[in-house]
Amino acid sequence: MSKYPISFWSTVSMQNMVPDTPDMWKDLGITLAMSPHYNAEDKDAVLALLDRSDELGIRVIMRDYRTHWRTLTKLGEEGYAAVFREALEDYGNHPAVYGFFTGDEPSADESKNAFKALRIQGELAPHLTAYINLLPWFSWIAPRIGASSLSEYLDRVVREGKPKLLSYDCYAQMQTEFDGLDAYFENLKEYYLAFKRHGIPFMNIALSCGHYRYRCPTKNDLQWQLGTSVAHGAGAVAWYMIQLTGMHDNYREPPINQLGERTQTFTDLSEVNRLFHNYCGDIVSELTIDTCYHVGKAYGGMPLFEPFGNVLEVESNDDVPLIFSRFFDKQGQVYYMICCNSPVETTYVSIKLKTGFTLLRCDYGNRFRTVSVHTDPIGEKDVQRGQTAGLWVSPGQIILLKEEQ
């Protein structure tokens, strides 16, 4: 994709869509949509939806009734391949189509067929990206997914399913009764390491709708979830969910409510998504993560920062935690990303480089300029012009830097 993929989880049908749905996606900053559920009789409406999405530059994951792994369980591999070819004939060559939905969170007894379906889609439609969403990892979940560790599980998905994209959802970071940060970051860590092993990008599905014991995310929470995902090398971010169509337990305050109205969450999420695109999304979509550290406090087994490459020091005032990552572009140019790893606190960050190296800062419009702030306004650090960069960051904010010699 030419634009950084920001997506969402869809549970609506064609009949429950709000008017001008692709335009709503555009307003929300979505670049990779998930289609509504549809049936054979909806084909004309689906094609119209795809046409408008293409006009707006939005790609679409198709929630086709024929392509779920349970169809393979029912019909066998040959039967599944036959109905998948039918779906391909209907929609597979439309320029807006990104790929077809294969299923969500297969358990241990379902995973064999789920990964077969994923592989068949890849073989029959190499120009598309088959999409499956996987379970998040928790210490108690090993029997349910059939693996003793997340790394073992992801290696199996890659080996058997041959995916082009790995995807999972984790909302523990929005739990109110316990600290779910370690679980959230352990998942990010293992998907980041899986990308390092296999070169397959991953999507983190973050929370935009309060439910169960998950709190309703604030604007800072939304920015923090996006920022922490990107800083760990996520190749895509999605939101659960953006529209409610009825009563679903205690689901509340989604971007679009049951009346079809845009809520404050819509306004907040739209700004978070679109500011990211405008700030650095085009550049980030062309970068590959190399190294990721936590600064001040490490979560989920991530390593604490230590000097590497040309970076001698990364510090935060008041010990507010940070994420600090190194990326490369296709030409080997070095980039760094800072993320304030707090959804509530602001901090001042100083980065000290080896003599002879300096930093450019990404500005809005996906362009770089010289870092203008070289002094610590609080007066706590001895900074040196041209060697130390000083930057303020807000909760969850990311700053993209480029190294110059």
CSV table of C-alpha atoms in Angstrom, one decimal:
chain,number,residue,atom,x,y,z
A,1,MET,CA,0.0,0.0,0.0
A,2,SER,CA,1.2,3.5,-0.8
A,3,LYS,CA,-0.4,4.9,2.4
A,4,TYR,CA,0.2,3.5,5.9
A,5,PRO,CA,-2.6,1.0,6.5
A,6,ILE,CA,-5.0,2.1,9.2
A,7,SER,CA,-7.9,-0.2,9.4
A,8,PHE,CA,-10.8,-1.3,11.7
A,9,TRP,CA,-12.7,-4.4,12.7
A,10,SER,CA,-16.1,-4.6,11.0
A,11,THR,CA,-19.2,-6.3,12.4
A,12,VAL,CA,-21.9,-4.5,10.3
A,13,SER,CA,-23.9,-5.9,7.4
A,14,MET,CA,-24.6,-4.1,4.1
A,15,GLN,CA,-28.0,-3.2,5.4
A,16,ASN,CA,-26.6,-1.5,8.5
A,17,MET,CA,-24.0,0.8,6.8
A,18,VAL,CA,-24.3,4.5,7.4
A,19,PRO,CA,-24.9,6.6,4.2
A,20,ASP,CA,-21.8,7.2,2.1
A,21,THR,CA,-19.8,4.7,4.1
A,22,PRO,CA,-16.5,5.0,2.1
A,23,ASP,CA,-16.6,8.8,2.7
A,24,MET,CA,-17.0,8.1,6.4
A,25,TRP,CA,-13.9,5.9,6.3
A,26,LYS,CA,-12.0,8.7,4.6
A,27,ASP,CA,-13.1,11.2,7.2
A,28,LEU,CA,-11.9,8.8,9.9
A,29,GLY,CA,-8.4,8.5,8.3
A,30,ILE,CA,-9.0,4.9,7.3
A,31,THR,CA,-6.8,3.6,4.4
A,32,LEU,CA,-7.5,-0.1,4.7
A,33,ALA,CA,-11.2,-0.8,5.3
A,34,MET,CA,-12.9,-4.1,6.2
A,35,SER,CA,-16.0,-4.6,4.2
A,36,PRO,CA,-19.5,-5.2,5.7
A,37,HIS,CA,-20.8,-8.7,5.7
A,38,TYR,CA,-22.5,-9.4,2.4
A,39,ASN,CA,-24.3,-12.2,0.4
A,40,ALA,CA,-24.7,-13.1,-3.2
A,41,GLU,CA,-27.7,-10.7,-3.7
A,42,ASP,CA,-25.6,-7.8,-2.5
A,43,LYS,CA,-23.1,-7.9,-5.4
A,44,ASP,CA,-24.1,-4.7,-7.1
A,45,ALA,CA,-24.0,-2.8,-3.8
A,46,VAL,CA,-20.6,-4.3,-3.0
A,47,LEU,CA,-19.2,-3.3,-6.3
A,48,ALA,CA,-20.5,0.3,-5.9
A,49,LEU,CA,-18.8,0.3,-2.4
A,50,LEU,CA,-15.5,-0.8,-3.9
A,51,ASP,CA,-15.8,1.7,-6.8
A,52,ARG,CA,-16.2,4.6,-4.3
A,53,SER,CA,-13.4,3.2,-2.1
A,54,ASP,CA,-11.1,3.1,-5.0
A,55,GLU,CA,-11.9,6.8,-5.9
A,56,LEU,CA,-10.9,7.7,-2.3
A,57,GLY,CA,-7.7,5.7,-2.3
A,58,ILE,CA,-9.0,3.1,0.2
A,59,ARG,CA,-8.2,-0.6,0.0
A,60,VAL,CA,-10.7,-3.1,1.3
A,61,ILE,CA,-10.5,-6.5,3.1
A,62,MET,CA,-13.5,-8.5,1.8
A,63,ARG,CA,-15.7,-10.3,4.4
A,64,ASP,CA,-17.0,-12.7,1.9
A,65,TYR,CA,-19.3,-15.5,3.0
A,66,ARG,CA,-17.3,-18.1,1.0
A,67,THR,CA,-13.7,-17.5,2.2
A,68,HIS,CA,-13.8,-18.3,6.0
A,69,TRP,CA,-11.8,-21.4,7.1
A,70,ARG,CA,-15.0,-23.0,8.3
A,71,THR,CA,-15.9,-23.4,4.6
A,72,LEU,CA,-12.8,-25.5,4.2
A,73,THR,CA,-13.8,-27.5,7.2
A,74,LYS,CA,-17.2,-28.2,5.6
A,75,LEU,CA,-16.1,-28.7,2.0
A,76,GLY,CA,-12.5,-29.9,2.1
A,77,GLU,CA,-9.6,-28.3,0.4
A,78,GLU,CA,-10.8,-28.8,-3.2
A,79,GLY,CA,-14.3,-27.5,-2.3
A,80,TYR,CA,-12.8,-24.5,-0.6
A,81,ALA,CA,-10.6,-23.7,-3.6
A,82,ALA,CA,-13.6,-23.9,-5.9
A,83,VAL,CA,-15.7,-21.4,-3.9
A,84,PHE,CA,-12.7,-19.2,-3.3
A,85,ARG,CA,-12.3,-19.0,-7.1
A,86,GLU,CA,-15.9,-17.9,-7.3
A,87,ALA,CA,-15.2,-15.0,-4.9
A,88,LEU,CA,-12.1,-14.1,-6.9
A,89,GLU,CA,-14.1,-14.0,-10.1
A,90,ASP,CA,-16.6,-11.7,-8.4
A,91,TYR,CA,-14.3,-9.3,-6.7
A,92,GLY,CA,-10.6,-10.3,-6.8
A,93,ASN,CA,-9.5,-8.1,-9.7
A,94,HIS,CA,-11.1,-4.9,-8.4
A,95,PRO,CA,-8.4,-2.4,-7.8
A,96,ALA,CA,-9.7,-1.6,-4.3
A,97,VAL,CA,-9.6,-5.2,-3.1
A,98,TYR,CA,-6.7,-5.9,-0.7
A,99,GLY,CA,-7.6,-9.5,0.1
A,100,PHE,CA,-10.2,-11.8,1.5
A,101,PHE,CA,-11.1,-12.5,5.2
A,102,THR,CA,-10.1,-16.0,6.3
A,103,GLY,CA,-11.4,-15.9,9.9
A,104,ASP,CA,-10.8,-14.7,13.4
A,105,GLU,CA,-8.9,-16.2,16.4
A,106,PRO,CA,-8.7,-19.9,15.5
A,107,SER,CA,-8.4,-22.2,18.5
A,108,ALA,CA,-6.0,-25.2,18.6
A,109,ASP,CA,-8.5,-27.6,17.0
A,110,GLU,CA,-9.3,-25.0,14.2
A,111,SER,CA,-5.9,-23.8,13.4
A,112,LYS,CA,-4.9,-26.6,10.9
A,113,ASN,CA,-7.8,-25.7,8.6
A,114,ALA,CA,-7.4,-22.0,9.2
A,115,PHE,CA,-3.8,-22.0,8.1
A,116,LYS,CA,-4.7,-24.3,5.1
A,117,ALA,CA,-7.3,-21.8,4.0
A,118,LEU,CA,-4.8,-19.0,4.3
A,119,ARG,CA,-2.3,-20.9,2.2
A,120,ILE,CA,-4.8,-21.7,-0.5
A,121,GLN,CA,-5.8,-18.1,-0.8
A,122,GLY,CA,-2.2,-17.1,-1.2
A,123,GLU,CA,-1.6,-19.7,-3.9
A,124,LEU,CA,-4.7,-18.9,-5.9
A,125,ALA,CA,-4.5,-15.1,-5.5
A,126,PRO,CA,-0.8,-14.1,-5.2
A,127,HIS,CA,-1.7,-10.5,-6.1
A,128,LEU,CA,-3.8,-10.2,-2.9
A,129,THR,CA,-3.2,-10.5,0.8
A,130,ALA,CA,-5.2,-13.1,2.6
A,131,TYR,CA,-6.3,-11.8,6.0
A,132,ILE,CA,-6.6,-13.8,9.2
A,133,ASN,CA,-6.7,-12.4,12.8
A,134,LEU,CA,-5.0,-14.4,15.5
A,135,LEU,CA,-5.5,-14.7,19.3
A,136,PRO,CA,-3.4,-12.4,21.6
A,137,TRP,CA,-0.9,-14.1,23.9
A,138,PHE,CA,-1.5,-14.4,27.7
A,139,SER,CA,0.2,-16.7,30.1
A,140,TRP,CA,-2.9,-18.9,30.4
A,141,ILE,CA,-3.7,-19.2,26.7
A,142,ALA,CA,-1.2,-21.8,25.5
A,143,PRO,CA,-3.7,-24.7,25.5
A,144,ARG,CA,-6.2,-22.7,23.5
A,145,ILE,CA,-3.8,-21.9,20.7
A,146,GLY,CA,-1.9,-25.1,20.9
A,147,ALA,CA,1.6,-23.7,21.4
A,148,SER,CA,3.9,-23.3,24.4
A,149,SER,CA,4.9,-19.7,23.4
A,150,LEU,CA,3.9,-17.0,21.1
A,151,SER,CA,7.1,-17.2,19.1
A,152,GLU,CA,6.5,-20.9,18.5
A,153,TYR,CA,2.9,-20.2,17.4
A,154,LEU,CA,3.9,-17.4,15.0
A,155,ASP,CA,6.6,-19.6,13.4
A,156,ARG,CA,3.9,-22.2,12.8
A,157,VAL,CA,1.5,-19.7,11.3
A,158,VAL,CA,4.2,-18.6,8.9
A,159,ARG,CA,5.3,-22.2,8.1
A,160,GLU,CA,1.8,-23.5,7.4
A,161,GLY,CA,-0.2,-20.5,6.3
A,162,LYS,CA,2.5,-18.6,4.2
A,163,PRO,CA,0.8,-15.3,5.2
A,164,LYS,CA,1.8,-11.9,3.8
A,165,LEU,CA,0.4,-10.2,7.0
A,166,LEU,CA,0.2,-11.2,10.6
A,167,SER,CA,-2.7,-9.7,12.7
A,168,TYR,CA,-3.8,-9.9,16.3
A,169,ASP,CA,-5.9,-7.9,18.8
A,170,CYS,CA,-5.0,-7.1,22.4
A,171,TYR,CA,-6.9,-4.8,24.7
A,172,ALA,CA,-5.3,-5.6,28.0
A,173,GLN,CA,-3.8,-2.2,28.0
A,174,MET,CA,-7.4,-0.8,28.6
A,175,GLN,CA,-8.2,-3.0,31.5
A,176,THR,CA,-9.1,-1.1,34.7
A,177,GLU,CA,-8.7,-3.8,37.4
A,178,PHE,CA,-5.2,-4.9,36.7
A,179,ASP,CA,-2.1,-3.6,35.0
A,180,GLY,CA,-2.2,-5.2,31.5
A,181,LEU,CA,0.8,-3.3,30.1
A,182,ASP,CA,3.1,-6.3,30.3
A,183,ALA,CA,0.7,-8.4,28.3
A,184,TYR,CA,0.2,-5.6,25.7
A,185,PHE,CA,3.9,-5.1,25.2
A,186,GLU,CA,4.8,-8.8,25.3
A,187,ASN,CA,2.5,-9.2,22.2
A,188,LEU,CA,4.1,-6.2,20.5
A,189,LYS,CA,7.6,-7.6,21.3
A,190,GLU,CA,6.9,-11.1,19.9
A,191,TYR,CA,5.3,-9.7,16.7
A,192,TYR,CA,8.2,-7.3,16.2
A,193,LEU,CA,10.7,-10.2,16.7
A,194,ALA,CA,8.6,-12.4,14.3
A,195,PHE,CA,9.0,-9.6,11.7
A,196,LYS,CA,12.7,-9.7,12.3
A,197,ARG,CA,12.8,-13.5,11.7
A,198,HIS,CA,10.4,-13.7,8.8
A,199,GLY,CA,10.1,-10.3,7.2
A,200,ILE,CA,6.3,-10.5,7.4
A,201,PRO,CA,4.6,-7.2,8.6
A,202,PHE,CA,2.1,-7.3,11.4
A,203,MET,CA,-1.1,-5.4,12.3
A,204,ASN,CA,-2.0,-4.6,15.9
A,205,ILE,CA,-5.7,-4.2,16.5
A,206,ALA,CA,-6.1,-1.6,19.2
A,207,LEU,CA,-9.2,-0.5,21.2
A,208,SER,CA,-11.5,2.3,20.2
A,209,CYS,CA,-14.8,1.1,21.9
A,210,GLY,CA,-15.2,0.4,25.6
A,211,HIS,CA,-16.7,-2.9,26.5
A,212,TYR,CA,-16.6,-5.6,29.2
A,213,ARG,CA,-14.0,-4.3,31.7
A,214,TYR,CA,-12.1,-2.3,29.1
A,215,ARG,CA,-12.5,1.4,29.6
A,216,CYS,CA,-13.5,3.8,26.9
A,217,PRO,CA,-10.3,5.1,25.4
A,218,THR,CA,-9.5,8.8,25.8
A,219,LYS,CA,-7.9,10.8,22.9
A,220,ASN,CA,-4.6,10.3,24.7
A,221,ASP,CA,-5.2,6.5,24.9
A,222,LEU,CA,-5.9,6.4,21.1
A,223,GLN,CA,-2.7,8.3,20.3
A,224,TRP,CA,-0.7,6.1,22.7
A,225,GLN,CA,-2.0,2.9,21.2
A,226,LEU,CA,-1.2,4.1,17.7
A,227,GLY,CA,2.2,5.5,18.7
A,228,THR,CA,3.4,2.4,20.7
A,229,SER,CA,2.3,0.1,17.8
A,230,VAL,CA,4.2,2.1,15.2
A,231,ALA,CA,7.3,2.5,17.4
A,232,HIS,CA,7.5,-1.3,17.7
A,233,GLY,CA,7.5,-1.7,13.9
A,234,ALA,CA,3.8,-2.4,13.3
A,235,GLY,CA,3.2,-2.4,9.5
A,236,ALA,CA,-0.5,-1.6,10.1
A,237,VAL,CA,-2.8,-0.6,12.9
A,238,ALA,CA,-6.6,-1.3,13.2
A,239,TRP,CA,-9.3,-0.2,15.6
A,240,TYR,CA,-11.9,-2.3,17.4
A,241,MET,CA,-14.5,-1.2,16.5
A,242,ILE,CA,-15.9,1.9,14.7
A,243,GLN,CA,-19.7,1.3,14.5
A,244,LEU,CA,-22.3,-0.3,16.7
A,245,THR,CA,-25.6,-1.5,15.2
A,246,GLY,CA,-27.4,-2.8,18.2
A,247,MET,CA,-27.0,-3.8,21.8
A,248,HIS,CA,-23.8,-5.7,22.4
A,249,ASP,CA,-23.4,-6.4,26.1
A,250,ASN,CA,-22.0,-3.1,27.6
A,251,TYR,CA,-20.3,-1.9,24.4
A,252,ARG,CA,-20.2,1.9,24.6
A,253,GLU,CA,-18.9,5.1,23.0
A,254,PRO,CA,-17.8,3.8,19.6
A,255,PRO,CA,-16.9,6.3,16.9
A,256,ILE,CA,-20.4,5.7,15.4
A,257,ASN,CA,-23.2,4.9,17.8
A,258,GLN,CA,-26.4,2.8,17.3
A,259,LEU,CA,-28.2,5.8,15.9
A,260,GLY,CA,-25.6,6.1,13.2
A,261,GLU,CA,-24.3,9.3,14.7
A,262,ARG,CA,-20.7,10.4,14.9
A,263,THR,CA,-19.5,10.7,18.5
A,264,GLN,CA,-16.7,12.4,20.3
A,265,THR,CA,-14.7,9.2,19.8
A,266,PHE,CA,-15.1,9.7,16.1
A,267,THR,CA,-13.7,13.2,16.3
A,268,ASP,CA,-10.8,12.1,18.5
A,269,LEU,CA,-9.9,9.0,16.4
A,270,SER,CA,-10.2,10.9,13.2
A,271,GLU,CA,-7.7,13.5,14.4
A,272,VAL,CA,-5.3,10.9,15.7
A,273,ASN,CA,-5.3,8.9,12.5
A,274,ARG,CA,-5.2,11.9,10.1
A,275,LEU,CA,-2.5,13.8,12.0
A,276,PHE,CA,-0.3,10.6,11.8
A,277,HIS,CA,-0.8,10.3,8.1
A,278,ASN,CA,0.0,14.0,7.6
A,279,TYR,CA,3.0,14.0,9.9
A,280,CYS,CA,5.0,10.9,9.0
A,281,GLY,CA,2.7,8.1,7.7
A,282,ASP,CA,4.0,8.2,4.1
A,283,ILE,CA,7.6,7.9,5.3
A,284,VAL,CA,6.9,5.3,8.0
A,285,SER,CA,5.2,3.0,5.4
A,286,GLU,CA,8.6,2.9,3.6
A,287,LEU,CA,10.7,2.1,6.7
A,288,THR,CA,11.8,-1.2,8.2
A,289,ILE,CA,12.4,-1.5,11.9
A,290,ASP,CA,15.8,-2.7,13.1
A,291,THR,CA,16.1,-2.2,16.9
A,292,CYS,CA,13.6,-1.3,19.6
A,293,TYR,CA,14.3,-0.4,23.2
A,294,HIS,CA,12.2,0.8,26.2
A,295,VAL,CA,13.7,3.7,28.1
A,296,GLY,CA,13.2,4.3,31.8
A,297,LYS,CA,11.0,1.3,32.4
A,298,ALA,CA,10.7,-1.8,30.3
A,299,TYR,CA,7.4,-3.7,29.8
A,300,GLY,CA,6.6,-7.2,28.5
A,301,GLY,CA,10.2,-8.4,28.3
A,302,MET,CA,11.4,-5.6,26.1
A,303,PRO,CA,15.1,-4.6,26.6
A,304,LEU,CA,16.0,-1.4,28.4
A,305,PHE,CA,17.9,1.1,26.4
A,306,GLU,CA,21.7,0.8,26.1
A,307,PRO,CA,24.0,2.8,23.7
A,308,PHE,CA,24.0,1.4,20.2
A,309,GLY,CA,25.2,2.6,16.8
A,310,ASN,CA,25.7,6.3,16.9
A,311,VAL,CA,23.3,6.9,19.9
A,312,LEU,CA,25.1,7.5,23.2
A,313,GLU,CA,22.2,8.5,25.4
A,314,VAL,CA,18.4,8.8,25.5
A,315,GLU,CA,16.8,10.3,28.6
A,316,SER,CA,13.4,11.6,29.8
A,317,ASN,CA,12.7,14.1,32.5
A,318,ASP,CA,10.9,12.8,35.6
A,319,ASP,CA,11.6,9.2,34.4
A,320,VAL,CA,8.5,9.2,32.1
A,321,PRO,CA,9.0,6.0,30.1
A,322,LEU,CA,9.9,6.1,26.4
A,323,ILE,CA,10.2,3.8,23.4
A,324,PHE,CA,13.2,4.4,21.2
A,325,SER,CA,13.6,2.6,17.9
A,326,ARG,CA,15.9,2.6,14.9
A,327,PHE,CA,14.6,2.1,11.3
A,328,PHE,CA,16.1,2.0,7.9
A,329,ASP,CA,14.8,2.9,4.5
A,330,LYS,CA,15.5,1.0,1.3
A,331,GLN,CA,18.7,3.1,0.7
A,332,GLY,CA,20.0,2.3,4.2
A,333,GLN,CA,19.4,5.8,5.6
A,334,VAL,CA,19.0,5.7,9.4
A,335,TYR,CA,15.9,6.9,11.2
A,336,TYR,CA,15.0,7.0,14.8
A,337,MET,CA,11.5,7.1,16.5
A,338,ILE,CA,10.7,8.3,19.9
A,339,CYS,CA,7.4,7.5,21.5
A,340,CYS,CA,6.3,8.8,24.9
A,341,ASN,CA,5.2,5.5,26.6
A,342,SER,CA,2.7,7.1,28.9
A,343,PRO,CA,-1.0,7.9,28.0
A,344,VAL,CA,-1.2,10.6,30.6
A,345,GLU,CA,2.2,12.3,31.0
A,346,THR,CA,4.3,14.8,29.0
A,347,THR,CA,8.0,14.8,29.1
A,348,TYR,CA,11.2,16.4,27.7
A,349,VAL,CA,13.6,14.0,25.9
A,350,SER,CA,17.3,14.5,25.2
A,351,ILE,CA,19.2,12.3,22.7
A,352,LYS,CA,23.0,12.4,22.6
A,353,LEU,CA,24.8,11.2,19.5
A,354,LYS,CA,28.5,10.5,18.8
A,355,THR,CA,30.5,13.5,17.6
A,356,GLY,CA,30.0,14.2,13.9
A,357,PHE,CA,26.3,13.1,13.8
A,358,THR,CA,23.2,15.2,14.1
A,359,LEU,CA,19.4,14.8,13.6
A,360,LEU,CA,16.7,16.1,11.4
A,361,ARG,CA,13.2,16.1,12.7
A,362,CYS,CA,10.1,15.1,10.6
A,363,ASP,CA,7.7,18.0,10.4
A,364,TYR,CA,4.0,18.0,9.2
A,365,GLY,CA,3.8,17.1,5.6
A,366,ASN,CA,6.2,14.2,5.8
A,367,ARG,CA,9.3,16.4,5.4
A,368,PHE,CA,12.3,17.0,7.5
A,369,ARG,CA,14.0,20.1,9.0
A,370,THR,CA,16.8,20.8,11.4
A,371,VAL,CA,16.0,20.1,15.1
A,372,SER,CA,15.6,23.6,16.4
A,373,VAL,CA,15.5,22.9,20.2
A,374,HIS,CA,18.9,22.2,21.5
A,375,THR,CA,18.6,23.3,25.1
A,376,ASP,CA,16.8,21.9,28.1
A,377,PRO,CA,14.3,24.5,29.3
A,378,ILE,CA,14.1,22.9,32.7
A,379,GLY,CA,17.8,23.2,33.1
A,380,GLU,CA,18.4,19.6,34.3
A,381,LYS,CA,20.7,18.4,31.5
A,382,ASP,CA,24.0,19.7,30.0
A,383,VAL,CA,23.2,19.8,26.3
A,384,GLN,CA,25.6,20.5,23.5
A,385,ARG,CA,24.5,22.2,20.3
A,386,GLY,CA,24.8,20.0,17.3
A,387,GLN,CA,25.3,16.9,19.4
A,388,THR,CA,22.3,16.7,21.7
A,389,ALA,CA,18.7,17.0,20.5
A,390,GLY,CA,16.1,18.1,22.9
A,391,LEU,CA,12.4,17.5,22.2
A,392,TRP,CA,9.1,17.7,24.1
A,393,VAL,CA,6.6,14.8,23.6
A,394,SER,CA,3.0,14.5,24.7
A,395,PRO,CA,1.3,11.3,25.9
A,396,GLY,CA,1.7,8.6,23.2
A,397,GLN,CA,3.3,11.1,20.8
A,398,ILE,CA,5.8,9.8,18.3
A,399,ILE,CA,8.6,11.9,16.8
A,400,LEU,CA,10.5,10.6,13.7
A,401,LEU,CA,14.1,11.7,13.3
A,402,LYS,CA,16.6,11.2,10.5
A,403,GLU,CA,20.4,10.8,11.2
A,404,GLU,CA,22.9,13.1,9.4
A,405,GLN,CA,26.6,12.8,9.3
